[in-house]
């Protein structure tokens, strides 16, 4: 029997949850800006070494694992945002997220 009710994505919920998550990401970016912003000396766009990005992601996943094991919600929030920011930076290095299309 075929299901005639097609399931559709809950776009409003996606907007709400990603908007909230972006707040955590921005908080972590602001807390760590002294390590280097996007552009300029020490900025993430200067880091072209794939091994660096992979090792940073693994390192932060390990920190998240530790936070999860101790159920430390504050550290879980921080580490999830750090991992998301590293993913953002990695993609930005590869495709330049701000370039005009």
Steps between C-alpha positions, in 0.01 A plus 500: 500500500643836395503787748311788337605749767839630400720605784646847462791659684412725792677808364383726782646264760826477300521880504432515873750235603779620269445861610547392862806289414659791312482698826728240661733511199528879511564495875793261447636698203497815713663319793781373276554793262846566646614171346437655159199621312416413140739737324846633570800362679405189692156490339346168413511572127880475523483139620496282187631179662225237499674311781466803727123517453459124541707495819311799644168331431614175662641689799172683556294183451711349780419799720132455418522131586645588841227758560233249398639233733480741794170649376649850527239701309708820486797315349268310263361832374851643460648194329207456260535865398878461464455198272241684291731801472788278393277349232405851387866607487602186313235557235584872483866417431396260225231701318510859640153534646496878442598507135253651261328248283 
